[in-house]
C-alpha positions as MATLAB code, in Angstrom:
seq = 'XXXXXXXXXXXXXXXXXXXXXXXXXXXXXXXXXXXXXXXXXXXXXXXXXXXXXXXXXXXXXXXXXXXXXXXXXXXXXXXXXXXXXXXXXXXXXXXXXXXXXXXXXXXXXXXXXXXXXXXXXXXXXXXXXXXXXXXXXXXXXXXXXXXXXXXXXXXXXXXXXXXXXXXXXXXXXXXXXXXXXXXXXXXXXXXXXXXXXXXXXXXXXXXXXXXXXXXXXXXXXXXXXXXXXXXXXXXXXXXXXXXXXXXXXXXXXXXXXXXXXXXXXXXXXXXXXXXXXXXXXXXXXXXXXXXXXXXXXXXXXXXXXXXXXXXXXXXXXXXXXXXXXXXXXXXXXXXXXXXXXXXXXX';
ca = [
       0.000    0.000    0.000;
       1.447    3.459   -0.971;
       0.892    5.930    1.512;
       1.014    9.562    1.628;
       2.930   10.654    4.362;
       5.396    8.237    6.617;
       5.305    9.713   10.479;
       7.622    8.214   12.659;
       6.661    8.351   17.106;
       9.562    7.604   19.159;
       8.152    6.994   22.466;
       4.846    5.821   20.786;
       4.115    3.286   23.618;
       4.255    5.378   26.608;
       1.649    7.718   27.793;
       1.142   10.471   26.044;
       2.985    8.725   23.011;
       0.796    6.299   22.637;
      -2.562    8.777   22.289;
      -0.598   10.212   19.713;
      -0.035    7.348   17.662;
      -4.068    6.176   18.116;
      -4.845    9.289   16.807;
      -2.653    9.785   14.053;
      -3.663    5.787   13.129;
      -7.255    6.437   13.141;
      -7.251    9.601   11.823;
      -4.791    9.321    8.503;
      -5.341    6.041    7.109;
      -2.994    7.187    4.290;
      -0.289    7.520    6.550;
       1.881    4.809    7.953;
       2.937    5.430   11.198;
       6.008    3.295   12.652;
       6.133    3.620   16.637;
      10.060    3.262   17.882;
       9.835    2.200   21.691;
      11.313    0.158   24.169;
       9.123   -0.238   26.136;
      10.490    0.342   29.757;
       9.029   -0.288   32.691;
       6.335    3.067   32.432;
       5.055    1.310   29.374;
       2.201   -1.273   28.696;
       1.445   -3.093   25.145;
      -2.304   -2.658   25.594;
      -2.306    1.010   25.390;
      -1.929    0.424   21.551;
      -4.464   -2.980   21.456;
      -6.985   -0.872   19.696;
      -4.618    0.190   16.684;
      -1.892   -3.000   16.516;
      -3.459   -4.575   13.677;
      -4.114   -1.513   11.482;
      -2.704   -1.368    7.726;
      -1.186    2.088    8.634;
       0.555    1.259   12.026;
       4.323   -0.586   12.916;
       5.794   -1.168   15.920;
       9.451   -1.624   16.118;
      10.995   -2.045   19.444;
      14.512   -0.365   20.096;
      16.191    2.187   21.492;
      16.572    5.395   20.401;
      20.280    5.510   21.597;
      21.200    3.034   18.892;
      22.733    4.700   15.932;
      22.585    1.250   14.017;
      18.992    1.208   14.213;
      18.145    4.323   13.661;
      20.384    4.591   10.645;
      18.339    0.929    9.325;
      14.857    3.182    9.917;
      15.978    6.122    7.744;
      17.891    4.622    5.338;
      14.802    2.001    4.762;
      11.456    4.006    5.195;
      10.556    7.360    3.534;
       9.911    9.076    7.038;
       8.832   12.491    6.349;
       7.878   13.074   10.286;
       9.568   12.891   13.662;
       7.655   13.352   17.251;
      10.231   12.548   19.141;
       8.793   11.989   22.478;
      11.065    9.221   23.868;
      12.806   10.265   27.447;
      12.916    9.264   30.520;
      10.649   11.721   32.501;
      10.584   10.923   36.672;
      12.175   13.482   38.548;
      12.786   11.810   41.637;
      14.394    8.852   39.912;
      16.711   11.494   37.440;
      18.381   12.265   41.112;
      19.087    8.720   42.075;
      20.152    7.396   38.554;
      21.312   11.133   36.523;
      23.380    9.237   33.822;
      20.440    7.119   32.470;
      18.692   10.171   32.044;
      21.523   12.031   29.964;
      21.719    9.194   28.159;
      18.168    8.532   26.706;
      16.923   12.128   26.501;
      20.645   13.967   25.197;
      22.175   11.146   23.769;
      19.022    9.514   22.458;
      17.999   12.942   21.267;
      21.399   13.425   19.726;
      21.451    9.546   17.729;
      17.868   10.673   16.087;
      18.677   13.637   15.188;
      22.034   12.596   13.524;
      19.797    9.652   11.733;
      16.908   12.070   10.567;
      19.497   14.263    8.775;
      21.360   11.954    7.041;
      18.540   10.168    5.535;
      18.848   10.425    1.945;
      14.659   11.284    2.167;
      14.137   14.749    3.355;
      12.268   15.251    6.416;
       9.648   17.710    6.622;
       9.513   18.471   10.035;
      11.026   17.044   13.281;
       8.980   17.909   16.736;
      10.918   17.476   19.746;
       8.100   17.413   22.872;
       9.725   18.843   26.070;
       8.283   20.168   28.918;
       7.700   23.287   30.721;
      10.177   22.496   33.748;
      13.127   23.577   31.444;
      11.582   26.879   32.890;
      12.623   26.461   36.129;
       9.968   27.501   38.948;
       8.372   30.726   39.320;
       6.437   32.131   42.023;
       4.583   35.533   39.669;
       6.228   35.119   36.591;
       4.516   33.826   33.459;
       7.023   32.238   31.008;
       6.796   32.289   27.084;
       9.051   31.129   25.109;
      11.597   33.893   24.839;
      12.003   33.120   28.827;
      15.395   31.928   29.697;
      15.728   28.256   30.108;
      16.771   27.616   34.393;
      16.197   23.874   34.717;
      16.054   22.629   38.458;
      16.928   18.750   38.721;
      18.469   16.479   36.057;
      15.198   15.765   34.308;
      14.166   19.325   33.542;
      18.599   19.864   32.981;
      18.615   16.878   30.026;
      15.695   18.334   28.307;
      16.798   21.592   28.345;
      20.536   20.175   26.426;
      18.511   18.281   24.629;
      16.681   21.412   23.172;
      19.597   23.171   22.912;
      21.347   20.348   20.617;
      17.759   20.659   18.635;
      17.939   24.046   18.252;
      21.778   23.920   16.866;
      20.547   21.862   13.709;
      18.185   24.612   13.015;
      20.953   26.893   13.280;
      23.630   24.980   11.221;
      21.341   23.223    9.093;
      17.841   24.598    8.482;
      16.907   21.591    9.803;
      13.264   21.642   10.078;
      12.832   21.514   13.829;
      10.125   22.863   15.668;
       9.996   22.357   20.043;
       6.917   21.993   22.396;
       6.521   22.549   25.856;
       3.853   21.439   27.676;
       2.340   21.949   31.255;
       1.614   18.237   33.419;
      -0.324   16.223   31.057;
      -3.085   13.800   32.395;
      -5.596   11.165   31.365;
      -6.140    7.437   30.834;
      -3.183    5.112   30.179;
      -0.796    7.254   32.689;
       1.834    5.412   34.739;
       1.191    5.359   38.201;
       4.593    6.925   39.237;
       2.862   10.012   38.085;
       0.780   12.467   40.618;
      -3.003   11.710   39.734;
      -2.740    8.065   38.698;
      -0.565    7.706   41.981;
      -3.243    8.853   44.062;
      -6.106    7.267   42.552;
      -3.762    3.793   42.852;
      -3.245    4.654   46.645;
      -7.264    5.079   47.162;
      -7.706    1.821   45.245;
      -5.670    0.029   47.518;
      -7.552    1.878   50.614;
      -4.366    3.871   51.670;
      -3.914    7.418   52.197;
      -3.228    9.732   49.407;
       0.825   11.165   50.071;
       1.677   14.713   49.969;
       5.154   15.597   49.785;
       6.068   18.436   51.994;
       4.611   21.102   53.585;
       4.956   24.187   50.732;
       1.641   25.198   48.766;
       2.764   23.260   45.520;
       0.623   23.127   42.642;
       0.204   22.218   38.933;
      -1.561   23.450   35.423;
      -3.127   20.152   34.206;
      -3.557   19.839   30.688;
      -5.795   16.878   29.568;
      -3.601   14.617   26.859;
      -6.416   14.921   23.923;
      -5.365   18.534   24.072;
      -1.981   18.121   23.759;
      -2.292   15.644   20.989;
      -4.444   18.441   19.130;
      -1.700   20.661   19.733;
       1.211   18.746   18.338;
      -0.967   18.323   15.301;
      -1.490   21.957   15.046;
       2.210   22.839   14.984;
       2.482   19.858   13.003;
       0.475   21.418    9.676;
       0.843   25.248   10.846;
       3.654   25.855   13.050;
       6.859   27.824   11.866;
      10.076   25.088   11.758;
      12.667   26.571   14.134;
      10.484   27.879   16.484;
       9.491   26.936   20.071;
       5.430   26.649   21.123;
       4.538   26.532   24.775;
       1.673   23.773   24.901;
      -0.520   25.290   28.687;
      -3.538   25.663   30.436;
      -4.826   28.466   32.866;
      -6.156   25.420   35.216;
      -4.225   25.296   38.051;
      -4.396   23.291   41.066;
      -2.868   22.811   44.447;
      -1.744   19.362   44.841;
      -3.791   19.175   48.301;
      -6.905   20.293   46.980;
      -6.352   17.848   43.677;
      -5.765   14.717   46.432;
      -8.952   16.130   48.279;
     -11.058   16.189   44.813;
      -9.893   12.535   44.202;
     -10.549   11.424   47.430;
     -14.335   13.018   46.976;
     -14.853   11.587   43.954;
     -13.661    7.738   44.620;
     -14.108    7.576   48.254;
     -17.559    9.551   48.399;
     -16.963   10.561   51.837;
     -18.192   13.755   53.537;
     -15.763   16.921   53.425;
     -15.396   16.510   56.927;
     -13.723   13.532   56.205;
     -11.463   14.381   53.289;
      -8.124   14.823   55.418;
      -8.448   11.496   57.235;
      -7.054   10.551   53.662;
      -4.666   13.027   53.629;
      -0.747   12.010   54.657;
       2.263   13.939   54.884;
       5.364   12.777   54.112;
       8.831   14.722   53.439;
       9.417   16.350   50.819;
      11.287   14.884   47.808;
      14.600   16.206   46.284;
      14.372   19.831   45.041;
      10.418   20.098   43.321;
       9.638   23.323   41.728;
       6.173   24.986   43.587;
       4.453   25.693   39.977;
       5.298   26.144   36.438;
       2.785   29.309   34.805;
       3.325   29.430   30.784;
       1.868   31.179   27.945;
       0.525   29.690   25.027;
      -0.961   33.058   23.167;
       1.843   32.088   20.127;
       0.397   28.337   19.878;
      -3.272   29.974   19.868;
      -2.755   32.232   17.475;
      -2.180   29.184   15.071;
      -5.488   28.334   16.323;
      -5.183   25.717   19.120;
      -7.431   25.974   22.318;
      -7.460   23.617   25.066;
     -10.987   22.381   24.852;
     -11.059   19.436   27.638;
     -12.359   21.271   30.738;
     -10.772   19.994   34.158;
     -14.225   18.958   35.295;
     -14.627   16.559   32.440;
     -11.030   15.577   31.980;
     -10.361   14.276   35.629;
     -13.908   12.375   35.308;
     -13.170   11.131   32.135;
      -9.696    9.906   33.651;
     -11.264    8.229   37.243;
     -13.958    6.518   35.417;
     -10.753    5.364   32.974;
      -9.148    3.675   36.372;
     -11.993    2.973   37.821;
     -12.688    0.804   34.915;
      -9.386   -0.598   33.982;
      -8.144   -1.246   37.557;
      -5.992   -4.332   36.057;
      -4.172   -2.078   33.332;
      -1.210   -2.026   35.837;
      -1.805   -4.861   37.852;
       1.836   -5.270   38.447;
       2.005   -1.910   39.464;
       2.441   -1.270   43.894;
       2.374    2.146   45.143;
       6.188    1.536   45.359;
       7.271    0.491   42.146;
       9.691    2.181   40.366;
      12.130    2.283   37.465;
      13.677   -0.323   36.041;
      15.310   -2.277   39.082;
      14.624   -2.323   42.635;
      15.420    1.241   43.395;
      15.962    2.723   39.991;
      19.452    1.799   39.216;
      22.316    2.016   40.911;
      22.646    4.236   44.336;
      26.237    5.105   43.382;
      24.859    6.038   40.012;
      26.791    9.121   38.519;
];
């Protein structure tokens, strides 16, 4: 079958990689779409059951550190499309095990690039999804994209080099790059190492929902059909070589988000809602919040539709329904290994 466009998803099995591949699947039947993932431990083969047998879709499972590979998926398809989306993401676990971080999301970052531009095919545009914690934290200030990049642990730090080695193909190349970041993403299919699948995991289990520390942190929560919508609107309409913060003006304190979840899956009176409440110290260095603006991304015409209201009950009923999806998963699992890697790690 000859198909019009050849879109290639590293990452494609992972959370918010693997909405983007349904969609693009379902969507463009005239597109073949070839999914590059590992699949590490934050991964699960269902969360592609529903497009695995399409015409249009091919999984191929490697590692986006491995030039050899990547050179083999270049030189062989036609792929006209990168979202590169493939990182390691877990703060907590880029303190204990740094150099598996550097490794997947610089050098990882690095191997694709270097593979996309020697291609004898031309590419038409290569999206690099980061996040909004290159930012660093801000109490008043609202970043855009001309903000200056102040990344706080070794997740946010690898992203941020990894931009910057992005950016320097634009520069030296014209290579047709364009960069995303996004505020917290959330929805069905999430790991539940992240914050609302973590609590609603907790609450299954009939333990207390965790908060970390004492300081007012919060979090703009941006629903993951959203943030698919977005990548496809830079995708046909944004400028290459430019950067488009993906955000929402939702934001909640991480208390009163545990409190809404208890609510809403433990049905108990207010005056019962902190009986579910525990605190616990606080992690290694977290940021309080992360406010962005996304007035350049809606002036290509993009709007976050999802309300918070409907997303988060759209995403309980998800877990509520699917408790099994991670039914290896404990409160306490982690990264690959028993505590992420190595504790001597460097």
């Amino acid at each position: 079958m000859d198909f019009n466009r050849t879109v290639l998803v590293t990452g494609g099995s992972g959370f918010i990689g693997s909405h983007l591949v349904c969609s693009l699947v379902r969507r463009h039947p005239d597109w073949k779409i070839i999914n590059l993932d590992n699949l590490d431990y934050c991964c699960s083969p269902r969360s592609l059951e529903s497009v695995e047998d399409g015409a249009n879709y091919t999984f191929i499972r490697g590692d986006v550190c491995n030039p050899r590979l990547l050179n083999h998926i270049f030189n062989t398809e036609n792929i006209d499309v990168v979202f590169h989306l493939a990182a390691k993401t877990h703060v907590e676990a880029s303190f204990v095990s740094p150099s598996s971080f550097r490794r997947v999301n610089i050098d990882g970052t690095r191997v694709v690039l270097a593979a996309a531009r020697q291609a004898r095919h031309r590419l038409q545009r290569f999206i690099y999804v980061s996040t909004d914690e290159v930012y660093g934290a801000s109490l008043d200030e609202v970043f855009d994209e001309s903000s200056p990049m102040r990344p706080s642990n070794p997740y946010s730090a690898t992203k941020a080099a990894a931009e910057y080695l992005v950016k320097s193909y634009w520069d030296k190349y014209k290579f047709p790059i364009i960069i995303t970041r996004s505020n917290n993403v959330y929805g069905p299919r999430q790991f539940t190492e992240k914050v609302i699948p973590r609590f609603l995991n907790l609450l299954k289990m009939n333990k207390k929902c965790t908060i970390h520390g004492t300081l007012p942190k919060s979090r703009h929560f941006l629903f993951v059909d959203d943030v698919i919508e977005a990548f496809l609107t830079v995708l046909e309409k944004g400028i290459v070589g430019e950067v488009y913060n993906v955000g929402t003006s939702y934001e909640i304190p991480i208390v009163q988000l545990a409190r809404e979840l208890i609510k809403m899956v433990k049905n108990v009176p207010d005056s019962e809602l902190n009986d579910w409440l525990e605190f616990v110290p606080d992690r290694p260095r977290v940021d309080l919040r992360y406010p962005i603006s996304c007035e350049k991304l809606q002036q290509l015409g993009w709007r976050a539709e999802v309300s918070w209201a409907e997303g988060i009950r759209q995403t309980v009923k998800w877990y509520q329904d699917n408790p099994d999806f991670w039914a290896d998963t404990s409160e306490v699992r982690g990264p690959i290994g028993s505590k992420f890697e190595s504790a001597t790690d460097q």
